[in-house]
Coordinates of C-alpha atoms in Angstrom, one line a residue:
M89 CA 20.6 -28.2 139.4
T90 CA 18.7 -25.1 138.4
E91 CA 15.0 -25.0 137.6
R92 CA 15.8 -24.6 133.9
Q93 CA 18.1 -27.7 133.9
K94 CA 15.4 -29.7 135.7
I95 CA 12.9 -28.6 133.0
I96 CA 15.1 -29.7 130.1
L97 CA 16.0 -33.0 131.8
A98 CA 12.2 -33.7 132.2
I99 CA 11.6 -33.0 128.5
V100 CA 14.4 -35.2 127.4
S101 CA 13.3 -38.0 129.5
G102 CA 9.7 -37.6 128.3
L103 CA 10.8 -37.7 124.7
A104 CA 12.8 -40.9 125.4
I105 CA 9.9 -42.6 127.0
V106 CA 7.6 -41.6 124.1
G107 CA 10.1 -42.9 121.5
L108 CA 10.4 -46.2 123.4
V109 CA 6.7 -46.6 123.6
I110 CA 6.4 -45.8 119.8
A111 CA 9.1 -48.4 119.0
L112 CA 7.4 -51.0 121.0
L113 CA 4.1 -50.3 119.5
L114 CA 5.2 -50.1 115.9
P115 CA 5.9 -53.4 113.9
S116 CA 9.6 -54.2 113.4
R117 CA 11.0 -53.4 110.0
T118 CA 13.8 -55.9 110.3
V119 CA 13.7 -58.7 107.8
D120 CA 14.3 -62.2 109.3
K121 CA 17.4 -63.6 107.9
N122 CA 15.9 -67.2 108.2
L123 CA 13.1 -66.3 105.9
D124 CA 12.7 -68.7 103.0
F125 CA 10.2 -70.1 100.6
Y126 CA 9.3 -73.4 98.9
I127 CA 7.5 -74.5 95.9
Q128 CA 4.7 -77.0 95.7
D129 CA 3.5 -78.6 92.4
Q130 CA -0.1 -79.6 92.0
N131 CA 0.5 -83.3 91.2
V132 CA 3.3 -83.7 93.7
N133 CA 5.7 -85.4 91.2
N134 CA 8.6 -83.1 92.1
Q135 CA 8.5 -81.6 88.5
L136 CA 7.4 -78.2 87.7
E137 CA 5.4 -78.3 84.4
V138 CA 3.9 -75.9 81.9
N139 CA 0.2 -75.0 82.6
E140 CA 0.5 -76.7 86.1
P141 CA -0.7 -74.4 89.1
L142 CA 2.3 -73.9 91.4
K143 CA 2.1 -72.7 95.0
F144 CA 5.0 -70.4 96.4
I145 CA 4.9 -70.5 100.2
V146 CA 6.9 -68.6 102.7
N147 CA 8.2 -70.8 105.4
D148 CA 7.2 -68.4 108.3
S149 CA 4.2 -66.2 107.3
S150 CA 4.1 -64.5 110.7
A151 CA 7.5 -63.1 109.9
V152 CA 6.1 -61.0 107.1
V153 CA 2.9 -59.6 108.8
D154 CA 2.5 -56.0 108.1
K155 CA 5.4 -56.0 105.7
R156 CA 5.5 -55.3 101.9
V157 CA 5.9 -58.7 100.2
L158 CA 6.9 -58.7 96.4
W159 CA 7.3 -61.8 94.3
K160 CA 9.2 -61.5 91.0
M161 CA 8.4 -64.6 88.8
G162 CA 11.4 -64.3 86.5
N163 CA 9.4 -63.7 83.4
G164 CA 8.5 -60.1 83.9
D165 CA 5.6 -60.7 86.1
S166 CA 5.4 -59.5 89.7
I167 CA 2.8 -60.2 92.4
V168 CA 2.5 -57.8 95.4
G169 CA 0.9 -58.2 98.9
N170 CA 0.6 -61.9 99.7
P171 CA 3.1 -64.1 101.5
N172 CA 1.7 -67.2 99.7
I173 CA 0.8 -67.2 96.1
S174 CA -0.3 -69.5 93.2
Y175 CA 1.2 -69.0 89.8
T176 CA 1.1 -70.8 86.5
Y177 CA 3.9 -70.7 83.8
H178 CA 2.6 -71.0 80.2
Q179 CA 6.1 -71.5 78.6
A180 CA 8.9 -73.9 79.4
G181 CA 12.2 -72.3 80.5
R182 CA 14.5 -71.5 83.5
Y183 CA 13.3 -68.8 85.8
L184 CA 14.8 -66.8 88.7
I185 CA 12.3 -66.4 91.5
T186 CA 12.8 -63.5 93.8
L187 CA 11.2 -62.8 97.2
Q188 CA 11.5 -59.3 98.4
V189 CA 10.3 -58.0 101.8
D190 CA 10.1 -54.2 102.4
G191 CA 12.3 -53.7 99.3
K192 CA 15.0 -56.1 100.4
V193 CA 15.8 -59.2 98.5
V194 CA 15.6 -62.0 101.1
K195 CA 15.8 -65.1 98.8
E196 CA 16.3 -66.1 95.1
K197 CA 15.8 -69.5 93.6
T198 CA 16.1 -70.7 90.1
I199 CA 13.5 -73.2 88.8
D200 CA 13.2 -75.3 85.6
V201 CA 9.7 -75.5 84.1
V202 CA 9.3 -78.4 81.6
K203 CA 6.7 -79.2 78.9
L204 CA 5.7 -82.7 79.0
T205 CA 4.4 -84.6 76.1
K206 CA 2.4 -87.9 76.1
D207 CA 5.5 -89.8 75.2
T208 CA 7.5 -88.2 78.0
V209 CA 4.8 -89.4 80.5
A210 CA 4.9 -92.8 79.0
V211 CA 8.7 -93.1 79.3
D212 CA 8.3 -92.0 83.0
S213 CA 5.7 -94.5 83.7
V214 CA 7.8 -97.5 82.6
P215 CA 9.2 -99.1 85.8
K216 CA 13.0 -99.3 86.2
I217 CA 15.2 -101.8 88.0
V218 CA 17.4 -100.1 90.6
G219 CA 20.2 -102.3 91.6
P220 CA 23.9 -103.3 91.0
K221 CA 25.2 -104.2 87.6
Q222 CA 28.0 -106.3 89.1
G223 CA 28.6 -108.3 92.2
F224 CA 30.3 -111.3 93.7
V225 CA 29.2 -114.9 94.3
G226 CA 27.5 -115.1 97.6
E227 CA 27.2 -111.4 98.0
S228 CA 23.8 -110.0 99.1
L229 CA 22.5 -107.9 96.2
V230 CA 19.6 -105.5 96.7
F231 CA 17.2 -104.9 93.8
S232 CA 14.2 -102.6 93.8
A233 CA 11.6 -101.5 91.4
D234 CA 11.2 -97.7 90.8
G235 CA 8.0 -96.4 89.2
D236 CA 4.4 -95.5 89.8
G237 CA 1.2 -97.6 89.7
M238 CA 2.8 -100.9 90.5
T239 CA 0.8 -103.4 92.6
S240 CA 2.5 -106.7 91.7
W241 CA 6.3 -107.6 91.1
L242 CA 7.7 -110.8 89.6
W243 CA 11.4 -111.0 89.7
E244 CA 13.6 -113.6 87.8
F245 CA 17.3 -113.3 88.4
G246 CA 18.3 -115.7 85.6
E247 CA 19.9 -118.4 87.7
S248 CA 17.1 -120.6 88.8
G249 CA 15.1 -120.5 85.7
T250 CA 11.9 -119.6 87.5
I251 CA 10.3 -116.6 89.3
D252 CA 12.5 -115.9 92.4
A253 CA 10.7 -113.1 94.4
F254 CA 7.3 -111.2 94.6
E255 CA 8.2 -108.0 96.5
R256 CA 9.0 -104.5 95.3
Q257 CA 12.5 -104.6 97.0
V258 CA 14.3 -108.0 97.2
V259 CA 17.7 -109.3 98.2
Y260 CA 19.4 -112.0 96.0
K261 CA 22.7 -114.1 96.2
Y262 CA 24.1 -115.8 93.2
D263 CA 25.7 -119.1 93.6
K264 CA 27.9 -119.1 90.4
P265 CA 29.8 -116.5 88.4
G266 CA 28.6 -115.4 85.1
K267 CA 26.3 -112.8 83.3
Y268 CA 22.6 -113.0 84.1
L269 CA 19.6 -111.1 82.8
V270 CA 17.5 -109.8 85.7
K271 CA 13.8 -109.4 84.6
L272 CA 11.0 -107.6 86.4
K273 CA 7.4 -108.0 85.4
T274 CA 4.8 -105.7 86.9
N275 CA 1.1 -105.0 86.3
T276 CA 2.0 -101.9 84.4
T277 CA 4.0 -103.3 81.4
L278 CA 3.2 -105.9 78.8
Y279 CA 6.7 -107.3 78.9
P280 CA 9.3 -107.4 81.7
V281 CA 12.0 -104.6 82.1
S282 CA 15.4 -106.1 82.3
Q283 CA 19.1 -105.4 83.4
V284 CA 22.2 -107.4 83.0
V285 CA 24.2 -108.2 86.1
T286 CA 27.7 -109.6 86.0
I287 CA 28.6 -112.0 88.9
L288 CA 32.3 -112.4 89.5
D289 CA 34.1 -115.2 91.5
K290 CA 35.6 -113.7 94.6
V291 CA 39.1 -114.2 93.3
D292 CA 38.3 -112.6 90.0
A293 CA 39.5 -109.1 89.1
V294 CA 36.9 -106.6 88.0
P295 CA 36.7 -106.7 84.2
A296 CA 38.0 -103.6 82.4
D297 CA 34.9 -103.3 80.2
M298 CA 31.5 -103.7 81.8
G299 CA 29.6 -102.3 78.7
E300 CA 26.9 -104.0 76.8
E301 CA 27.6 -106.8 74.4
E302 CA 28.6 -105.8 70.9
Q303 CA 25.7 -105.2 68.6
A304 CA 25.6 -106.2 65.0
E305 CA 27.3 -104.0 62.5
P306 CA 24.9 -101.4 61.2
Q307 CA 23.9 -101.5 57.6
E308 CA 22.9 -98.7 55.2
P309 CA 19.6 -97.2 56.4
I310 CA 16.5 -97.3 54.1
D311 CA 15.3 -93.9 53.2
T312 CA 11.6 -94.0 52.9
L313 CA 9.1 -94.3 55.7
A314 CA 7.2 -97.3 54.5
L315 CA 10.4 -99.3 53.9
V316 CA 11.7 -98.3 57.4
Q317 CA 8.5 -99.5 59.0
N318 CA 8.5 -102.8 56.9
D319 CA 12.1 -103.3 57.7
I320 CA 11.6 -102.9 61.5
K321 CA 8.5 -105.2 61.2
R322 CA 10.7 -107.8 59.5
R323 CA 13.4 -107.6 62.2
L324 CA 10.9 -107.8 65.1
Q325 CA 9.2 -110.8 63.4
A326 CA 12.6 -112.5 63.2
I327 CA 13.1 -111.9 67.0
A328 CA 9.7 -113.5 67.7
N329 CA 10.4 -116.4 65.6
A330 CA 13.8 -117.1 67.1
G331 CA 14.2 -120.2 69.3
A332 CA 14.5 -119.9 73.0
R333 CA 18.3 -120.4 72.8
D334 CA 18.8 -118.4 69.8
Q335 CA 20.3 -115.3 71.4
E336 CA 22.4 -114.4 68.4
A337 CA 19.3 -113.8 66.2
V338 CA 17.9 -111.6 68.9
R339 CA 21.1 -109.5 69.4
S340 CA 21.7 -109.2 65.6
N341 CA 18.2 -107.9 64.8
M342 CA 17.8 -105.7 67.8
G343 CA 21.3 -104.2 67.3
Y344 CA 20.4 -103.6 63.7
I345 CA 17.2 -101.7 64.5
N346 CA 18.9 -99.8 67.2
D347 CA 22.0 -98.7 65.2
T348 CA 20.3 -98.1 61.9
Y349 CA 17.1 -96.3 62.9
L350 CA 17.2 -95.4 66.7
R351 CA 20.7 -93.8 66.5
G352 CA 22.0 -96.1 69.3
N353 CA 19.2 -94.6 71.6
G354 CA 16.9 -97.5 71.9
G355 CA 16.9 -97.3 75.7
R356 CA 14.9 -94.1 75.4
V357 CA 12.5 -95.3 72.6
I358 CA 9.0 -96.5 73.6
V359 CA 7.2 -99.4 72.1
Q360 CA 3.5 -99.4 72.4
V361 CA 1.7 -102.7 71.7
N362 CA -1.8 -102.7 70.3
G363 CA -2.5 -99.3 71.5
E364 CA -2.2 -100.1 75.2
R365 CA 0.8 -101.0 77.3
Y366 CA 4.3 -99.4 76.9
N367 CA 7.8 -100.9 77.2
L368 CA 11.1 -99.6 76.3
F369 CA 12.6 -101.0 73.1
P370 CA 15.3 -103.4 74.6
D371 CA 12.7 -104.8 77.0
Y372 CA 10.2 -105.2 74.4
C373 CA 12.6 -107.2 72.2
Q374 CA 13.6 -109.5 75.1
G375 CA 9.9 -110.0 76.1
L376 CA 9.1 -110.7 72.4
H377 CA 11.7 -113.5 72.4
Y378 CA 11.4 -115.0 75.8
L379 CA 7.7 -114.8 76.5
E380 CA 6.1 -115.2 73.1
S381 CA 8.3 -117.6 71.2
N382 CA 7.3 -120.9 72.7
R383 CA 6.4 -124.4 71.4
Y384 CA 2.7 -123.8 71.4
S385 CA 2.2 -120.4 69.7
R386 CA 4.2 -117.4 68.3
V387 CA 3.6 -113.9 67.7
S388 CA 2.6 -112.3 64.3
I389 CA 3.8 -108.7 63.9
D390 CA 1.0 -107.4 61.8
D391 CA 2.0 -103.7 61.5
V392 CA 4.6 -101.2 62.7
K393 CA 4.4 -97.4 62.7
V394 CA 7.0 -94.9 63.9
D395 CA 6.4 -91.4 65.0
D396 CA 9.3 -89.6 63.2
F397 CA 11.2 -90.8 60.2
H398 CA 14.3 -88.7 61.1
R399 CA 14.3 -89.2 64.8
I400 CA 12.2 -92.1 66.1
T401 CA 11.1 -91.9 69.7
K402 CA 8.1 -94.1 69.6
I403 CA 7.3 -97.3 67.8
E404 CA 3.6 -98.6 67.5
V405 CA 3.3 -102.2 67.1
T406 CA 0.1 -104.2 66.2
Q407 CA 0.7 -107.9 67.0
R408 CA -1.4 -111.1 67.8
N409 CA -0.7 -114.6 69.0
I410 CA -1.2 -117.4 66.6
G411 CA -0.8 -121.1 66.8
K412 CA 2.1 -122.9 65.2

C-alpha cells in the first residue's frame, strides 16, 4: 500500500469515527411507534364536558425529550412544546385530537365533548337497577345498584312482601313463576326505582313478547299549559288515591300521562318532589301508589309544574301527607 493510500484510508476511518461519535451524542429523531396519549377529565366521571379542564398526557414522556411536540385540538387551536397539556373546550362537539412529534403524526383520537344541564345531571344521579328482566324458578339472579352517592340499599323482590336484602349487589332466587316488581330504595331518592322481572317455570318456553304491559289508550291532548299541568295533577292524585290492589287505576293514569304528554318517553322524564329529591316518572308513580296510599294517610298533590309545554323533560310536584 502506497503512502497516499494509507493517508486516504486514515482520513476515511477518522471521518467514520467522528460520524459515529456524533450519532451517539445526538438525540435520536426516530419516533417511538408505541407512543400514545390518554385524556383525563377533572371530575373523573369518564365524560368530557364543556368548560371542564381536560389533561392530555403522553404515555411515555421520556420518548419525546428534545423532540418537537405539537398538539392539534380539532377546533383550530394548536399547542406546541409540551408533552402533557391542559385544555378546556367551550363548545360541545366532536373533535379530532392529533399528536405530532417532529412533524410526524403519531396518534389521532376522536372525542365527544358534551354540555350538561342541571336536568342531565339529575337523570344521571338517579340510581338504576342492573339485573335480568327474566329468569327461571330456582335460578340465582344477580341484581346490583348502579349510581353515585348511595350509602344504603333496601331491596324488595316482590315475592315475600317485605324487604329482602340490604347490600348494593344481591343474589335472589324465586320460588314461583310470575311477573314481579323489583324495587330498590336508596338514600338518594324519595321513592324506590323499579324493574319488572318475569320468572318462568323451567318447562315453560320463553314468551314471544317480553315488553311492558299495554298502557291505556291515549286521549286528545289538552293544548294550554295550565290545563296540561292541572290534568297531570289530577292524574297523579288519582294514582295516590288508588287502593293498594288497584293496579289498573295506576296503569291507566300513568299510561295516559306518558302517552299524552311525555311522548312515550316517561322513562327519561324527571319528577322533582318539593324541590328536593328526584325520581324518574315511572318510579315516582309506583312509589306514590305503593308507599303513600295507605290506611292511615294519603298524599295531596298541591301543585304540578312542567318545564316545557311542547317537550316535557321535568315535572315539579309539590305534595304533602294528610290524614284520611
